[in-house]
Coordinates of C-alpha atoms in Angstrom, one line a residue:
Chain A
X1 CA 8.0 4.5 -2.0
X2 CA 8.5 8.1 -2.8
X3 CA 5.5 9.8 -0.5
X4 CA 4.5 13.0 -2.2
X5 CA 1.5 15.4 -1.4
X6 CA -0.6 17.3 -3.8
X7 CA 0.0 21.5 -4.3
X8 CA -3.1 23.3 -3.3
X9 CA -5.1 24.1 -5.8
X10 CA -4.8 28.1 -6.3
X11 CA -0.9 27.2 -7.0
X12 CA -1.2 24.8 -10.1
X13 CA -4.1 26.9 -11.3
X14 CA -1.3 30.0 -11.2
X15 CA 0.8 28.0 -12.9
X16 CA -1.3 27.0 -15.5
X17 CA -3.0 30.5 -16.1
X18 CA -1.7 31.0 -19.7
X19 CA -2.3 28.0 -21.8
X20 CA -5.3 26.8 -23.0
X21 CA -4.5 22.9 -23.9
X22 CA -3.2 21.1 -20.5
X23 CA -3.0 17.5 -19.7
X24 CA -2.8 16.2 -16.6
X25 CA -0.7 13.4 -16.1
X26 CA -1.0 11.4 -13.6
X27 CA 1.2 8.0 -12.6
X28 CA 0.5 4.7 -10.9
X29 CA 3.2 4.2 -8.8
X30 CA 5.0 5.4 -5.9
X31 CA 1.8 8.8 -6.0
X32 CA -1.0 6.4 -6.6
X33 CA -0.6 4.9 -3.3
X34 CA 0.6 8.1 -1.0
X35 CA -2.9 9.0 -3.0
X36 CA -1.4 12.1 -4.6
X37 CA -1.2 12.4 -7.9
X38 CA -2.8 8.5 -9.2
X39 CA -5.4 8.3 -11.6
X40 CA -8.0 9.3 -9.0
X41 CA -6.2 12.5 -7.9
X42 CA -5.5 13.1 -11.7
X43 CA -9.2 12.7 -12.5
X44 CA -10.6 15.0 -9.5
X45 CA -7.7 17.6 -10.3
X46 CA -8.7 17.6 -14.5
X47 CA -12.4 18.0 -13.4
X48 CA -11.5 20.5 -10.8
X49 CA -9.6 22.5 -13.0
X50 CA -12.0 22.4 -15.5
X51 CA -14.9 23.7 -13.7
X52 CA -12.2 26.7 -12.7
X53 CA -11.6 27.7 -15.8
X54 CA -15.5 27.3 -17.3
X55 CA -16.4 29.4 -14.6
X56 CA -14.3 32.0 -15.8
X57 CA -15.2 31.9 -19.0
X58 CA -12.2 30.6 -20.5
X59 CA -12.4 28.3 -23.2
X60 CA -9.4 25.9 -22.0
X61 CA -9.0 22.1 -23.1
X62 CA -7.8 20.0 -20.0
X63 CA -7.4 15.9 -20.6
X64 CA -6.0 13.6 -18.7
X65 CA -3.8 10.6 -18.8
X66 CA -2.2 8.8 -16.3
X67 CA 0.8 6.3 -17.4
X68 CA 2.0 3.4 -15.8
X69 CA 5.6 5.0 -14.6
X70 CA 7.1 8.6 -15.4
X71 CA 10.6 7.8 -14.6
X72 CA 10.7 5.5 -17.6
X73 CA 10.9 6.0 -21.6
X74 CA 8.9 2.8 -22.5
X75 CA 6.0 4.4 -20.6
X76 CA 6.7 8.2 -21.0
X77 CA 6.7 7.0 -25.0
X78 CA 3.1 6.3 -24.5
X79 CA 2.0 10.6 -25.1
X80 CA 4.5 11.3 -27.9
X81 CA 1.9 11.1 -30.3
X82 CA -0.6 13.3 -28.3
X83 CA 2.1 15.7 -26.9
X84 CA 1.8 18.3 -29.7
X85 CA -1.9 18.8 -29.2
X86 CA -1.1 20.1 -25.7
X87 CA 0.4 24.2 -25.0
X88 CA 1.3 22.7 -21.2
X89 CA 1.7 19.3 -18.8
X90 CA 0.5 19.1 -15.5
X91 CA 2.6 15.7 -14.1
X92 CA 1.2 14.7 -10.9
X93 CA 4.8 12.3 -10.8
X94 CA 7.1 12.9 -7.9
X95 CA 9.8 15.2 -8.9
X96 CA 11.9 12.8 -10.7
X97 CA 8.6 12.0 -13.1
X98 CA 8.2 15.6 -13.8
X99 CA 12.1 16.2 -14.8
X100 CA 11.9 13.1 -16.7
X101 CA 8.9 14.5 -18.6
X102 CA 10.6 17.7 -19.0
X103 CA 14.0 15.8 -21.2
X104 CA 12.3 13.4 -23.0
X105 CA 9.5 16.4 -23.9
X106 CA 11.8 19.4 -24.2
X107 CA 10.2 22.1 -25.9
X108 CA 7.0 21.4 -23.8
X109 CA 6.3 23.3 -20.6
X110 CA 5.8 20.6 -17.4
X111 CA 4.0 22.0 -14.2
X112 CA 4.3 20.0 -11.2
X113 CA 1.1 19.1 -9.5
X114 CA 2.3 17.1 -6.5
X115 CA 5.3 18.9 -3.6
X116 CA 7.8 15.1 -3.7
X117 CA 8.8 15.3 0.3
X118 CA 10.5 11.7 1.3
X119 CA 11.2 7.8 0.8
X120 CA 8.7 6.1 4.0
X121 CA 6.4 3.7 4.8
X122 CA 2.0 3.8 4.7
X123 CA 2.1 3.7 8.4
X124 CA -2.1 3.5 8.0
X125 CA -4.4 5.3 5.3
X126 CA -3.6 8.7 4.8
X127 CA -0.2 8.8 7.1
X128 CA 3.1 8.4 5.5
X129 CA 6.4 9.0 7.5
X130 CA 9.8 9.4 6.3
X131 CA 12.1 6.0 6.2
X132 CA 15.1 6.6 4.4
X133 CA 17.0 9.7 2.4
X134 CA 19.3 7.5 0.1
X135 CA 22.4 7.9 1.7
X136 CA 24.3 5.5 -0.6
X137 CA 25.5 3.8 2.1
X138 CA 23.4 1.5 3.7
X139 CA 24.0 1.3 7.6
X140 CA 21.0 -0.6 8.9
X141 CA 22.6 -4.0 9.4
X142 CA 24.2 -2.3 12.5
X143 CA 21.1 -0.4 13.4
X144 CA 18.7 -3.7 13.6
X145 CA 17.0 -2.4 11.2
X146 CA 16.0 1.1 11.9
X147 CA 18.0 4.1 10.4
X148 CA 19.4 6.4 12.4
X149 CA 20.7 8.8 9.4
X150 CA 16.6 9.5 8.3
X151 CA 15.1 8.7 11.8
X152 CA 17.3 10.6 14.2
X153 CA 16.9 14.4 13.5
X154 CA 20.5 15.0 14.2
X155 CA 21.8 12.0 12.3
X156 CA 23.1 10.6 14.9
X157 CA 25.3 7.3 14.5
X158 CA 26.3 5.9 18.0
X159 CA 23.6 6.2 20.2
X160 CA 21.1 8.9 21.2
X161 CA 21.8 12.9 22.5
X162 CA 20.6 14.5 25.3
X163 CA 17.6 15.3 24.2
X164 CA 15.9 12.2 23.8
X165 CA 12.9 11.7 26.3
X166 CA 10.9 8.8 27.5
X167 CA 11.7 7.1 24.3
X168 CA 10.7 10.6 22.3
X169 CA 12.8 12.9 20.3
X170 CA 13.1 16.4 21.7
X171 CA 12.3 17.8 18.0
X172 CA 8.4 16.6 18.4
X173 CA 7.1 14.8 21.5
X174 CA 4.8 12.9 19.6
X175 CA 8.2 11.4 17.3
X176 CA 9.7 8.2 18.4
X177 CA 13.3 8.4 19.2
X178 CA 15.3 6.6 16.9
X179 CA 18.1 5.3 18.5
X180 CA 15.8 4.5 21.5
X181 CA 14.3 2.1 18.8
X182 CA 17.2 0.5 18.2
X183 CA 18.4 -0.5 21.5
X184 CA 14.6 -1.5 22.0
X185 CA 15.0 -3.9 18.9
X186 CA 19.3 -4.9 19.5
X187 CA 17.3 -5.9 22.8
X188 CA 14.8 -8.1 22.0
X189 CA 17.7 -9.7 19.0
X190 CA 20.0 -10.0 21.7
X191 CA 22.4 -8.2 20.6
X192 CA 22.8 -5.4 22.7
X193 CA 26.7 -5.9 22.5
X194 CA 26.6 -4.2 19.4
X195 CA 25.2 -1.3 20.6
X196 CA 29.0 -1.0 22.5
X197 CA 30.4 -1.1 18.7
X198 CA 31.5 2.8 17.6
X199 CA 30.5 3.0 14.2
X200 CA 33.4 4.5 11.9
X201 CA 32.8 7.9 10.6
X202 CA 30.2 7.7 7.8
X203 CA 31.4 8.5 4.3
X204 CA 28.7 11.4 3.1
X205 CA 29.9 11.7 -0.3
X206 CA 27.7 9.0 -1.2
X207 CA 24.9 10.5 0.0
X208 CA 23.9 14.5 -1.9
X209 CA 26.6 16.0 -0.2
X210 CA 28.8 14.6 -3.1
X211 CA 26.8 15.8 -6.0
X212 CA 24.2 14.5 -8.2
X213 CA 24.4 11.0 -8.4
X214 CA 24.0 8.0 -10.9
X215 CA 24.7 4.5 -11.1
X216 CA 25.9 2.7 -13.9
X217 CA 25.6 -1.2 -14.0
X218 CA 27.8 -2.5 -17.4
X219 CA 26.3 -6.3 -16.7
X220 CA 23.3 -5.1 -17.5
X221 CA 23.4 -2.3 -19.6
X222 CA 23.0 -2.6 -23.3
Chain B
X1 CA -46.6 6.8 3.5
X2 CA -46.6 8.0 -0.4
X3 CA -45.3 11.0 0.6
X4 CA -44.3 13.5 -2.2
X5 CA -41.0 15.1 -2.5
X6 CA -39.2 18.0 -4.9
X7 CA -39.5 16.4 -8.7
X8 CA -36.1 18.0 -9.0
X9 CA -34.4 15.7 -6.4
X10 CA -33.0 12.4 -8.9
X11 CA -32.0 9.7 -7.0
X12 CA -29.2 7.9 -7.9
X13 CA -28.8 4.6 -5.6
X14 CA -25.8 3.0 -4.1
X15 CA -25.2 -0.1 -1.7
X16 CA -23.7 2.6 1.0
X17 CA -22.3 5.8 0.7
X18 CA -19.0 4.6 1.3
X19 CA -19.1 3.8 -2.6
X20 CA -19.3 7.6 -3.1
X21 CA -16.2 9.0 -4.4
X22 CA -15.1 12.3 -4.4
X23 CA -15.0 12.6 -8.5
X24 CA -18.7 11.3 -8.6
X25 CA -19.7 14.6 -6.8
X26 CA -17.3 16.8 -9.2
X27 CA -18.8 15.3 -12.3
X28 CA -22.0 15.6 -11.2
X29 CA -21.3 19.4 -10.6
X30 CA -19.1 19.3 -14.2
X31 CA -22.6 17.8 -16.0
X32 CA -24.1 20.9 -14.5
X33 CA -26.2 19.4 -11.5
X34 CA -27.2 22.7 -9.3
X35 CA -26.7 20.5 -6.3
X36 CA -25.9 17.2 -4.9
X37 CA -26.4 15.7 -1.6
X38 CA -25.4 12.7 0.1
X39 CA -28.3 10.9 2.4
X40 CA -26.3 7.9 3.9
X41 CA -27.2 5.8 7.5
X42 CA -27.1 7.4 10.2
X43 CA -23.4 7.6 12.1
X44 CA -22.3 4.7 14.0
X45 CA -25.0 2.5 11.9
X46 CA -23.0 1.0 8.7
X47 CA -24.0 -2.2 7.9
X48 CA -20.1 -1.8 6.1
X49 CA -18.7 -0.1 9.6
X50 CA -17.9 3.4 8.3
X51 CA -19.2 4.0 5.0
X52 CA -21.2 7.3 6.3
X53 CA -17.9 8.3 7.7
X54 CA -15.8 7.9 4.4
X55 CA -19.0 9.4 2.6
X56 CA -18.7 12.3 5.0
X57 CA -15.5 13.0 4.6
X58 CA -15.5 13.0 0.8
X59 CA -18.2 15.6 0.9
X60 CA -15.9 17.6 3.1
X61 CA -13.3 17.4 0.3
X62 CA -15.9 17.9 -2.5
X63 CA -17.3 21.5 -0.6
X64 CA -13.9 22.9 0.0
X65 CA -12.7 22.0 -4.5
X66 CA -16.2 23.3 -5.1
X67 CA -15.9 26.3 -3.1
X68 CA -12.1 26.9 -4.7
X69 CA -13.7 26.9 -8.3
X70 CA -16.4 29.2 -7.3
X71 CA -19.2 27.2 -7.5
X72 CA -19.5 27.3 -3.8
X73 CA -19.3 24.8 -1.2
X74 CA -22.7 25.0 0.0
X75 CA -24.1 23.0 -2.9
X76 CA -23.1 20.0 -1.6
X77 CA -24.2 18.5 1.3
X78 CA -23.8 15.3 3.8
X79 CA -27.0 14.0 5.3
X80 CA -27.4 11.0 7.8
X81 CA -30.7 9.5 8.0
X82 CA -32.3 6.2 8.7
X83 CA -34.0 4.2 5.7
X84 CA -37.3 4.1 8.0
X85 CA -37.8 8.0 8.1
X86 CA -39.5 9.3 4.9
X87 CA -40.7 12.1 6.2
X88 CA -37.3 13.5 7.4
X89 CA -36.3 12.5 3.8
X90 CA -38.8 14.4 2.4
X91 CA -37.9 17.5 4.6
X92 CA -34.2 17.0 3.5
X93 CA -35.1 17.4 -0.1
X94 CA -37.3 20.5 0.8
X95 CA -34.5 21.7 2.4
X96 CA -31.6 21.3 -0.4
X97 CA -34.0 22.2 -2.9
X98 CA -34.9 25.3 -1.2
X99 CA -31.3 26.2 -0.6
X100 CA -30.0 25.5 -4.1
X101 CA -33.2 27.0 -5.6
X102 CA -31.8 30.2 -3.4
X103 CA -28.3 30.2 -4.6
X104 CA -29.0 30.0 -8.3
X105 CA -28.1 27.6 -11.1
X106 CA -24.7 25.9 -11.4
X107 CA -22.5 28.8 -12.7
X108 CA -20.5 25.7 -14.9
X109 CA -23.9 25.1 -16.3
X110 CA -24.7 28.6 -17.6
X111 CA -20.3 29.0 -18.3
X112 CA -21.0 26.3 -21.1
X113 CA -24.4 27.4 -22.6
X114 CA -23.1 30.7 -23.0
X115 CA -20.0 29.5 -24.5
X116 CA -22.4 27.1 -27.1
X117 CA -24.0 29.9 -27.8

């Protein structure tokens, strides 16, 4: 999922300082369950804002909504007929929901409530770490499994550097190495032979480095 | 016992104060309560494991919004008490009521009068 974390509170209320109609949209997905910006977060942040604005004395209308997805028309749809009532949006989406609002809503100014920071895993309640960056070029059937390209803080694609420690990564002695991780895992697969395989030079262009990026499927598209 | 506490004090019952959510305490504070506090088991005896704790927690994260809006922090508060100990009950509700009574009424509260008005 896309893990996000919410903006303190003194920065959205900056950025929402000169309108007096806001709604606060929130989304179930990917920020309902890094518990960021779901319905929860988007109740306690309309409430919260609320009560910042009564308290100083300004009369300011602030509803909320939260739709099932950002990052797609059907659901988006959903506030057209509502949308002109409001002088700003807050979206508590990851970054993608937020642009999304902003085309499809275009003379209407949309805040972001949440900071978007990286593709991971729950690892338990209330800790998220980062899993993958979207390279475009998927390299984890030689990895067994683990990625070196969002793991490894250099990147690294045939084996560890010098400053890996005890299995911990020189960066953070607290995060796991990644390629120690993989030979850990080729290990216990019992394929540590391919850990001898140099892996060809990885094509970035694929990954940001190349641009802005979109996929187009004509099977599909209609 | 009968013993008498603050009339002010309304109870509002749950199975454990791990029910307690963080929005309950803001919209208490939004429907203009002066203050709110949270009287759960005490630590290390949830029947549910750690409800206190979560409770706790989510008062911690209620005081620091409240004290960001300018309501102040203080008008919330986590207690931990056993259901056999009315009197320390009744010397918690002193004691919140006494503190809030200190700090004045709910500045939201008095915001929306004087905008009605």
């Amino acid at each position: 999922m896309i893990v996000a974390k919410q903006k303190p509170l003194e920065e959205i209320i900056e950025e929402l300082q000169d309108y007096t109609k806001i709604l606060v949209a929130g989304c179930n997905e990917c920020v309902t369950v890094c518990e960021a910006g779901g319905k929860k977060e988007t109740a306690i942040l309309a409430s919260s804002l609320r009560m910042y604005f009564l308290n100083q004395g300004k009369d300011v209308k602030i509803d909320e909504v939260t739709l099932e997805r950002q990052c797609d028309h059907e659901y988006l749809e959903e506030i057209r007929k509502v949308i002109g009532s409001y002088e700003a949006i807050l979206s508590l989406a990851c970054g993608v929901g937020v642009q999304f609002m902003a085309e499809k809503y275009f003379s209407v100014p949309v805040f972001p409530g949440v900071d978007t920071c990286f593709m991971g895993v729950t690892e338990e309640r209330g800790v998220w770490s980062e899993r993958c960056q979207g390279c475009g070029q998927c390299i984890l059937a030689r990895t067994a499994g683990i990625c070196p390209v969002s793991r490894c803080a250099k990147r690294l694609l045939n084996g560890p550097c010098g400053g890996s420690t005890k299995g911990k990564c020189e960066i953070d002695k607290e995060l796991d190495c990644a390629w120690q991780i993989i030979i850990d895992r080729l290990k216990e697969l019992g394929k540590l032979e391919q850990y001898e395989q140099l892996s060809p030079i990885k094509d970035w262009s694929t990954e940001r480095a190349g641009g802005p990026r979109k996929i187009t499927r004509e099977d599909i598209r209609q | 016992m009968r013993l008498q506490y603050p009339p002010n004090v309304k109870i509002i019952c749950l199975p454990c104060t791990g029910k307690v959510d963080l929005i309950h305490i803001l919209r208490a504070f939004e429907k203009g309560a002066d203050g709110v506090y949270v009287a759960g088991c005490l630590e290390g005896a949830c029947q549910f494991g750690n409800g206190n704790i979560k409770a706790r927690k989510r008062v911690e994260q209620a005081k620091n919004i409240l004290e960001k809006v300018g309501i102040g922090g203080e008008r919330v508060q986590m207690y931990n008490l056993s259901s056999s100990e009315a009197p320390r009950f009744v010397e918690i509700a002193k004691e919140m009521t006494e503190k809030i009574t200190a700090m004045g009424p709910n500045p939201i509260k008095m915001a929306k009068k004087k905008m009605a008005a």
